[in-house]
């Protein structure tokens, strides 16, 4: 049976010490861009080459099945400057630029960004402005208000996240395996060291039971929970940890053009006619991706722990129509030539209460880590998070990123009562 030990919550800094030994089998829960980045960097880490570390991704659906297969893939190097996430923005942006050609990604490119307001008469004014006209895309030829430059393409870029996720796993396929199943808990020894992960897999039987499954235990000595919004389920796997999470479920759509579309992204102001604040990302394949559609739904921690929208997450038809109408208002070209949208979809972004991710060791356990809750920047930060977590797991600390602002125990309440005990040499008192 899978079980966890009853422990007092311990601060991150008390457990951020060097591991006594390098783990031999690391399980990463989640096959999105975050989990795949962790697996990739674990496989490429210097310890792995000498100690032959085995890495397994445990994914409940399919690779990049959620936001990593439906997100916009926009990144901005300087947009986090001055805050605790600046290091993630900078490192990830630089890693994408380095890794994309190495992995053979065709959808990565730098591109400028305009801020566009709803209204009329703005296209003509923008084309007369020396500051703006060179960034105006040809497809932005409808009704807009003001347009201003937000980024000139030196520190803003894009990639299609599904491609990047798949390319990462292709590059480490000899040392990273993928297993499908839904995690239900962990196994630990008497010292609260991870010894296995418990999960269920669907079974084929003759009873016409669509929910038939069997329980399996996979032996491992390290575990990284990186399952997006559903990572909050780890509250039930590890005693003493609180991981509040809200899932923001939003619709996105994609238009396909018969021609190449100019590479300028748009961040649009609130359009009260349609209830939208569009983000518009033209892609190298001739498609235009739209999000910022409005009408998002907010999914509670308890609903996420129960698996809400993990198996199926569909678009809101009302918001699809609103976004289509809003975009066609801005683009006469698409209004006249495109009957789409060609893709309608929805996904969730994982949001802790302070909008900062959970990145670090699970307090009170040896070999247990979490990397989740990256809000709207999960795709943009993925390679930096993967590199930092690989260093933490294999070296005992991250040399690339200061993880202290992202302490997974920051919302956990220290428990009182019950007999105290010593844990890893630190006295926690003798309470009764």
Coordinates of C-alpha atoms in Angstrom, one line a residue:
X1 CA 0.0 0.0 0.0
X2 CA 1.1 3.5 -0.7
X3 CA 1.6 5.5 2.4
X4 CA 3.2 8.7 3.7
X5 CA 4.7 9.4 7.1
X6 CA 3.3 12.1 9.5
X7 CA 5.9 14.8 9.7
X8 CA 6.3 18.4 10.9
X9 CA 6.7 21.0 8.2
X10 CA 10.4 21.9 7.7
X11 CA 11.6 25.1 6.0
X12 CA 13.1 24.7 2.5
X13 CA 16.5 26.0 3.6
X14 CA 16.8 23.1 6.2
X15 CA 16.6 20.5 3.4
X16 CA 18.4 22.3 0.6
X17 CA 21.7 20.4 1.4
X18 CA 23.7 18.1 -0.7
X19 CA 22.3 14.7 -1.2
X20 CA 24.2 11.9 0.4
X21 CA 24.2 10.0 -2.9
X22 CA 23.0 10.5 -6.5
X23 CA 19.6 8.9 -7.2
X24 CA 19.5 6.0 -9.6
X25 CA 15.9 6.2 -10.8
X26 CA 14.1 9.5 -11.0
X27 CA 10.4 9.7 -11.8
X28 CA 9.0 12.9 -13.3
X29 CA 5.3 13.2 -12.9
X30 CA 3.9 15.0 -15.9
X31 CA 4.7 15.0 -19.6
X32 CA 4.2 18.6 -20.5
X33 CA 6.9 21.1 -21.4
X34 CA 7.8 21.6 -17.8
X35 CA 8.1 17.9 -16.9
X36 CA 9.9 17.2 -20.2
X37 CA 12.4 20.0 -19.6
X38 CA 13.2 18.5 -16.2
X39 CA 13.6 15.1 -17.7
X40 CA 15.8 16.4 -20.5
X41 CA 18.2 18.3 -18.2
X42 CA 18.3 15.4 -15.8
X43 CA 19.5 13.2 -18.7
X44 CA 22.1 15.8 -19.8
X45 CA 23.4 16.6 -16.4
X46 CA 27.1 15.7 -15.7
X47 CA 26.1 13.3 -12.9
X48 CA 24.0 11.3 -15.3
X49 CA 27.0 10.6 -17.6
X50 CA 29.0 9.0 -14.9
X51 CA 26.4 7.5 -12.6
X52 CA 23.9 6.2 -15.2
X53 CA 20.8 7.8 -13.8
X54 CA 17.5 6.4 -15.1
X55 CA 14.7 8.9 -15.8
X56 CA 11.0 8.0 -16.3
X57 CA 8.2 10.4 -17.2
X58 CA 4.9 9.3 -15.7
X59 CA 2.1 10.9 -17.7
X60 CA -1.6 10.4 -17.3
X61 CA -2.8 11.3 -20.8
X62 CA -0.3 11.9 -23.6
X63 CA 2.8 14.1 -24.1
X64 CA 1.9 17.8 -24.3
X65 CA -1.8 16.9 -23.9
X66 CA -2.8 20.0 -21.9
X67 CA -1.4 23.6 -22.0
X68 CA 1.9 22.5 -23.5
X69 CA -0.1 21.4 -26.6
X70 CA -2.4 24.4 -26.7
X71 CA -0.4 27.4 -25.4
X72 CA 0.8 30.3 -27.4
X73 CA 4.5 29.9 -26.8
X74 CA 5.4 33.6 -26.3
X75 CA 8.4 34.6 -24.3
X76 CA 9.9 37.9 -23.2
X77 CA 13.4 38.2 -21.7
X78 CA 13.0 41.5 -19.9
X79 CA 9.3 41.4 -18.9
X80 CA 10.1 40.1 -15.4
X81 CA 12.9 42.5 -14.7
X82 CA 13.1 43.7 -11.1
X83 CA 11.1 40.8 -9.6
X84 CA 11.9 37.4 -8.3
X85 CA 11.1 35.7 -11.6
X86 CA 13.7 37.8 -13.6
X87 CA 16.2 35.0 -13.4
X88 CA 13.7 32.6 -14.9
X89 CA 12.8 34.9 -17.8
X90 CA 16.5 35.6 -18.6
X91 CA 17.8 32.1 -18.4
X92 CA 14.9 30.5 -20.2
X93 CA 15.0 33.0 -23.0
X94 CA 18.7 32.4 -23.6
X95 CA 18.2 28.6 -23.4
X96 CA 15.4 28.6 -26.0
X97 CA 17.7 30.5 -28.3
X98 CA 20.4 28.0 -27.8
X99 CA 18.3 24.8 -27.7
X100 CA 15.9 25.5 -30.6
X101 CA 18.4 25.1 -33.4
X102 CA 20.2 22.2 -31.6
X103 CA 16.9 20.3 -31.3
X104 CA 15.8 21.2 -34.9
X105 CA 12.8 23.3 -33.9
X106 CA 11.2 25.0 -36.9
X107 CA 8.8 27.2 -35.0
X108 CA 11.2 29.3 -32.9
X109 CA 11.8 32.9 -33.9
X110 CA 12.2 36.3 -32.5
X111 CA 9.5 38.7 -33.4
X112 CA 8.4 42.3 -32.5
X113 CA 5.3 43.1 -30.4
X114 CA 2.7 45.9 -30.7
X115 CA 0.3 47.1 -28.1
X116 CA -3.0 47.7 -29.9
X117 CA -6.2 49.4 -28.7
X118 CA -9.7 48.9 -30.0
X119 CA -11.2 51.7 -32.1
X120 CA -11.0 53.2 -35.6
X121 CA -8.5 55.1 -37.7
X122 CA -5.4 53.6 -36.0
X123 CA -3.9 51.8 -39.0
X124 CA -3.4 55.0 -41.0
X125 CA -1.8 56.8 -38.1
X126 CA 0.5 53.8 -37.3
X127 CA 1.7 53.6 -40.9
X128 CA 2.6 57.3 -40.7
X129 CA 4.6 56.9 -37.5
X130 CA 8.3 56.4 -37.9
X131 CA 8.4 54.5 -34.7
X132 CA 5.6 52.0 -35.5
X133 CA 5.2 51.6 -39.3
X134 CA 8.1 49.1 -39.8
X135 CA 6.5 46.8 -37.3
X136 CA 2.9 46.9 -38.7
X137 CA 1.9 43.5 -40.1
X138 CA 0.1 43.4 -43.4
X139 CA -2.8 41.5 -41.9
X140 CA -3.5 44.2 -39.3
X141 CA -5.6 46.2 -41.8
X142 CA -9.0 46.6 -40.2
X143 CA -10.3 48.8 -37.4
X144 CA -8.0 49.6 -34.5
X145 CA -7.3 52.5 -32.3
X146 CA -3.7 53.4 -31.2
X147 CA -0.7 51.1 -31.8
X148 CA 2.6 51.3 -29.9
X149 CA 5.7 49.2 -29.9
X150 CA 6.1 46.9 -26.9
X151 CA 9.1 44.9 -28.2
X152 CA 11.3 45.2 -31.2
X153 CA 12.2 41.5 -31.5
X154 CA 15.5 41.6 -29.6
X155 CA 14.1 40.2 -26.4
X156 CA 10.7 38.8 -27.5
X157 CA 10.3 35.5 -29.2
X158 CA 7.9 32.5 -29.8
X159 CA 7.9 28.8 -30.2
X160 CA 5.1 26.2 -30.6
X161 CA 5.3 24.4 -27.3
X162 CA 4.1 21.1 -28.5
X163 CA 7.0 21.0 -31.0
X164 CA 9.5 22.0 -28.3
X165 CA 8.2 19.4 -25.9
X166 CA 8.4 16.6 -28.4
X167 CA 11.9 17.6 -29.6
X168 CA 13.2 17.6 -26.0
X169 CA 12.1 14.0 -25.6
X170 CA 13.4 12.9 -28.9
X171 CA 16.8 14.3 -27.9
X172 CA 16.9 12.3 -24.7
X173 CA 14.9 9.2 -25.8
X174 CA 17.8 6.8 -25.1
X175 CA 17.9 7.8 -21.4
X176 CA 14.3 8.9 -20.7
X177 CA 11.3 6.6 -20.9
X178 CA 7.6 7.5 -20.9
X179 CA 5.1 5.4 -18.9
X180 CA 1.3 6.2 -18.9
X181 CA -0.7 6.2 -15.7
X182 CA -2.3 8.5 -13.1
X183 CA -0.3 9.0 -9.9
X184 CA -2.2 8.2 -6.6
X185 CA 0.6 8.4 -4.0
X186 CA 4.1 7.6 -3.0
X187 CA 6.0 4.9 -1.0
X188 CA 8.6 5.8 1.5
X189 CA 10.8 3.9 4.0
X190 CA 11.0 4.5 7.7
X191 CA 13.4 7.4 7.1
X192 CA 10.8 9.1 4.8
X193 CA 13.0 8.5 1.8
X194 CA 11.1 8.0 -1.5
X195 CA 11.2 4.3 -2.6
X196 CA 8.4 4.3 -5.1
X197 CA 5.5 6.0 -6.8
X198 CA 1.9 4.5 -6.9
X199 CA -0.2 5.0 -10.0
X200 CA -3.2 3.5 -11.8
X201 CA -3.4 2.3 -15.4
X202 CA -6.5 1.7 -17.4
X203 CA -7.2 -2.0 -18.1
X204 CA -9.1 -3.8 -20.8
X205 CA -11.7 -6.2 -19.5
X206 CA -15.0 -7.7 -20.6
X207 CA -17.2 -6.0 -18.1
X208 CA -17.8 -2.8 -20.2
X209 CA -16.4 -0.8 -17.3
X210 CA -14.9 2.4 -18.8
X211 CA -13.2 3.2 -15.5
X212 CA -11.5 -0.2 -15.0
X213 CA -7.9 0.2 -13.8
X214 CA -5.2 -1.5 -11.9
X215 CA -2.8 -0.2 -9.3
X216 CA 0.9 -0.3 -9.9
X217 CA 4.0 0.7 -7.9
X218 CA 7.1 1.9 -9.7
X219 CA 10.3 1.7 -7.7
X220 CA 12.3 4.9 -7.6
X221 CA 14.5 6.9 -5.2
X222 CA 13.6 10.4 -6.4
X223 CA 10.3 12.0 -7.6
X224 CA 9.7 15.4 -9.3
X225 CA 6.0 16.4 -9.4
X226 CA 5.6 18.6 -12.5
X227 CA 2.0 18.0 -13.5
X228 CA 0.8 21.6 -14.0
X229 CA -2.4 22.5 -12.1
X230 CA -3.0 18.9 -11.0
X231 CA 0.3 19.0 -9.0
X232 CA -1.7 20.2 -6.0
X233 CA -2.8 16.5 -5.6
X234 CA 0.6 16.1 -4.0
X235 CA -0.9 17.6 -0.8
X236 CA -2.4 14.1 -0.3
X237 CA 0.8 12.3 -1.0
X238 CA 3.0 14.1 1.4
X239 CA 2.1 14.9 5.0
X240 CA 2.4 18.5 6.1
X241 CA 2.5 20.3 2.7
X242 CA -0.1 22.7 1.5
X243 CA -0.1 23.5 -2.2
X244 CA -3.1 25.8 -2.9
X245 CA -3.7 26.1 -6.6
X246 CA -6.3 27.6 -8.9
X247 CA -6.7 26.5 -12.4
X248 CA -7.7 29.2 -14.9
X249 CA -9.5 27.5 -17.8
X250 CA -9.4 29.6 -21.0
X251 CA -10.3 29.2 -24.6
X252 CA -7.9 29.7 -27.5
X253 CA -8.4 29.5 -31.3
X254 CA -6.2 29.3 -34.4
X255 CA -6.8 30.7 -37.9
X256 CA -5.1 29.2 -40.9
X257 CA -4.0 31.4 -43.7
X258 CA -3.2 30.3 -47.3
X259 CA -0.3 32.6 -47.2
X260 CA 2.6 33.4 -44.8
X261 CA 1.6 35.9 -42.2
X262 CA 3.9 38.8 -41.1
X263 CA 5.6 38.1 -37.8
X264 CA 4.4 40.7 -35.3
X265 CA 2.6 39.7 -32.1
X266 CA -0.2 41.9 -30.7
X267 CA -1.2 42.5 -27.1
X268 CA -4.6 44.2 -27.4
X269 CA -6.5 46.4 -24.9
X270 CA -9.9 45.4 -23.5
X271 CA -12.5 45.4 -26.2
X272 CA -15.8 45.8 -24.3
X273 CA -17.8 45.1 -27.4
X274 CA -16.7 41.5 -27.4
X275 CA -15.3 41.1 -23.8
X276 CA -11.8 40.3 -25.1
X277 CA -8.3 41.4 -24.6
X278 CA -6.7 39.5 -27.4
X279 CA -3.1 38.2 -27.6
X280 CA -2.3 37.5 -31.2
X281 CA 0.6 35.3 -32.2
X282 CA 1.3 34.7 -35.9
X283 CA 3.3 31.5 -36.5
X284 CA 5.8 30.5 -39.2
X285 CA 3.4 27.9 -40.6
X286 CA 0.9 30.6 -41.7
X287 CA -1.4 30.2 -38.7
X288 CA -2.5 32.9 -36.2
X289 CA -3.0 31.9 -32.6
X290 CA -5.4 33.9 -30.4
X291 CA -5.9 33.8 -26.7
X292 CA -6.9 36.5 -24.2
X293 CA -10.5 35.7 -25.2
X294 CA -12.1 36.4 -21.9
X295 CA -14.7 34.4 -20.0
X296 CA -12.2 32.2 -18.2
X297 CA -13.4 29.7 -15.6
X298 CA -11.7 29.3 -12.2
X299 CA -11.1 25.8 -10.9
X300 CA -10.5 25.2 -7.2
X301 CA -7.8 23.2 -5.6
X302 CA -10.2 20.5 -4.6
X303 CA -11.6 20.2 -8.1
X304 CA -8.1 20.0 -9.5
X305 CA -7.1 17.3 -7.0
X306 CA -10.1 15.3 -8.3
X307 CA -8.7 15.6 -11.8
X308 CA -11.0 18.3 -13.2
X309 CA -10.5 18.8 -17.0
X310 CA -7.5 16.5 -17.1
X311 CA -9.1 14.1 -19.5
X312 CA -11.0 16.6 -21.5
X313 CA -10.9 20.4 -21.7
X314 CA -13.1 21.9 -24.4
X315 CA -13.5 25.4 -25.8
X316 CA -16.3 27.7 -24.8
X317 CA -18.3 28.3 -28.0
X318 CA -19.5 31.7 -26.9
X319 CA -15.9 32.9 -26.4
X320 CA -14.8 31.3 -29.7
X321 CA -17.4 33.5 -31.5
X322 CA -16.4 36.6 -29.5
X323 CA -12.7 36.2 -30.3
X324 CA -13.4 35.5 -33.9
X325 CA -15.5 38.7 -34.2
X326 CA -12.9 40.7 -32.3
X327 CA -10.1 39.6 -34.6
X328 CA -12.0 40.1 -37.8
X329 CA -12.7 43.6 -36.7
X330 CA -9.0 44.2 -36.6
X331 CA -8.1 42.3 -39.7
X332 CA -10.0 43.0 -42.9
X333 CA -7.8 40.4 -44.7
X334 CA -8.9 37.6 -42.4
X335 CA -12.5 38.8 -42.4
X336 CA -12.7 38.4 -46.1
X337 CA -10.5 35.4 -46.7
X338 CA -10.8 33.0 -43.7
X339 CA -13.9 31.1 -42.7
X340 CA -12.3 29.7 -39.5
X341 CA -11.3 29.4 -36.8
X342 CA -9.7 26.2 -37.8
X343 CA -8.8 25.1 -34.3
X344 CA -10.9 25.7 -31.1
X345 CA -9.5 24.5 -27.8
X346 CA -9.1 25.2 -24.1
X347 CA -6.5 24.6 -21.4
X348 CA -5.6 25.7 -17.9
X349 CA -2.9 27.7 -16.4
X350 CA -1.9 26.8 -12.8
X351 CA -1.9 29.7 -10.4
X352 CA -0.8 29.6 -6.7
X353 CA -2.2 32.5 -4.6
X354 CA 1.0 34.6 -4.9
X355 CA 1.4 33.9 -8.7
X356 CA 4.8 32.3 -8.0
X357 CA 5.7 28.7 -8.8
X358 CA 6.4 25.9 -6.4
X359 CA 10.0 24.9 -7.0
X360 CA 12.1 22.9 -4.5
X361 CA 12.2 19.9 -2.2
X362 CA 9.1 18.6 -0.4
X363 CA 9.8 19.4 3.2
X364 CA 10.3 16.4 5.5
X365 CA 11.1 13.9 2.7
X366 CA 14.2 12.8 1.0
X367 CA 14.1 12.5 -2.8
X368 CA 10.8 14.3 -3.2
X369 CA 10.5 17.6 -5.2
X370 CA 7.9 19.7 -6.9
X371 CA 8.1 22.0 -10.0
X372 CA 4.6 23.4 -10.7
X373 CA 2.3 26.5 -10.6
X374 CA 4.1 28.6 -13.2
X375 CA 1.0 30.6 -14.0
X376 CA 1.0 32.1 -17.6
X377 CA 4.8 31.8 -17.9
X378 CA 5.1 28.0 -17.6
X379 CA 6.0 27.5 -21.3
X380 CA 8.3 30.6 -21.4
X381 CA 10.2 29.5 -18.3
X382 CA 10.3 25.8 -19.0
X383 CA 14.0 25.2 -19.9
X384 CA 15.2 27.4 -17.0
X385 CA 13.0 25.4 -14.6
X386 CA 14.1 22.1 -16.0
X387 CA 17.8 23.1 -15.6
X388 CA 17.3 24.4 -12.1
X389 CA 15.4 21.3 -10.9
X390 CA 17.9 18.9 -12.5
X391 CA 20.7 20.7 -10.5
X392 CA 18.7 20.6 -7.3
X393 CA 17.9 16.8 -7.7
X394 CA 21.4 15.7 -8.7
X395 CA 23.6 18.3 -7.0
X396 CA 21.5 19.1 -3.9
X397 CA 21.2 22.8 -4.9
X398 CA 20.5 24.9 -8.0
X399 CA 23.5 26.9 -9.3
X400 CA 21.4 28.4 -12.1
X401 CA 18.5 29.9 -10.3
X402 CA 17.9 31.1 -6.7
X403 CA 14.9 29.0 -5.8
X404 CA 14.2 30.5 -2.3
X405 CA 11.3 32.7 -3.5
X406 CA 9.6 29.6 -4.8
X407 CA 9.7 27.6 -1.5
X408 CA 7.0 24.9 -1.8
X409 CA 6.3 25.1 2.0
X410 CA 5.5 28.8 2.0
X411 CA 1.7 28.1 2.5
X412 CA 2.2 25.2 4.9
X413 CA 1.3 25.6 8.5
X414 CA 3.7 24.1 11.0
X415 CA 1.9 21.4 13.0
X416 CA 1.8 21.3 16.7
X417 CA 0.9 18.4 19.0
X418 CA 2.0 14.8 18.9
X419 CA 5.4 13.6 20.0
X420 CA 8.3 15.5 18.4
X421 CA 11.1 13.7 16.7
X422 CA 14.5 14.3 15.1
X423 CA 14.6 14.6 11.4
X424 CA 17.9 14.7 9.5
X425 CA 19.7 15.8 12.7
X426 CA 17.5 18.8 13.4
X427 CA 15.6 18.7 16.7
X428 CA 12.0 19.6 16.3
X429 CA 11.2 19.5 20.0
X430 CA 9.4 17.1 22.3
X431 CA 5.8 18.2 22.1
X432 CA 2.9 16.2 23.6

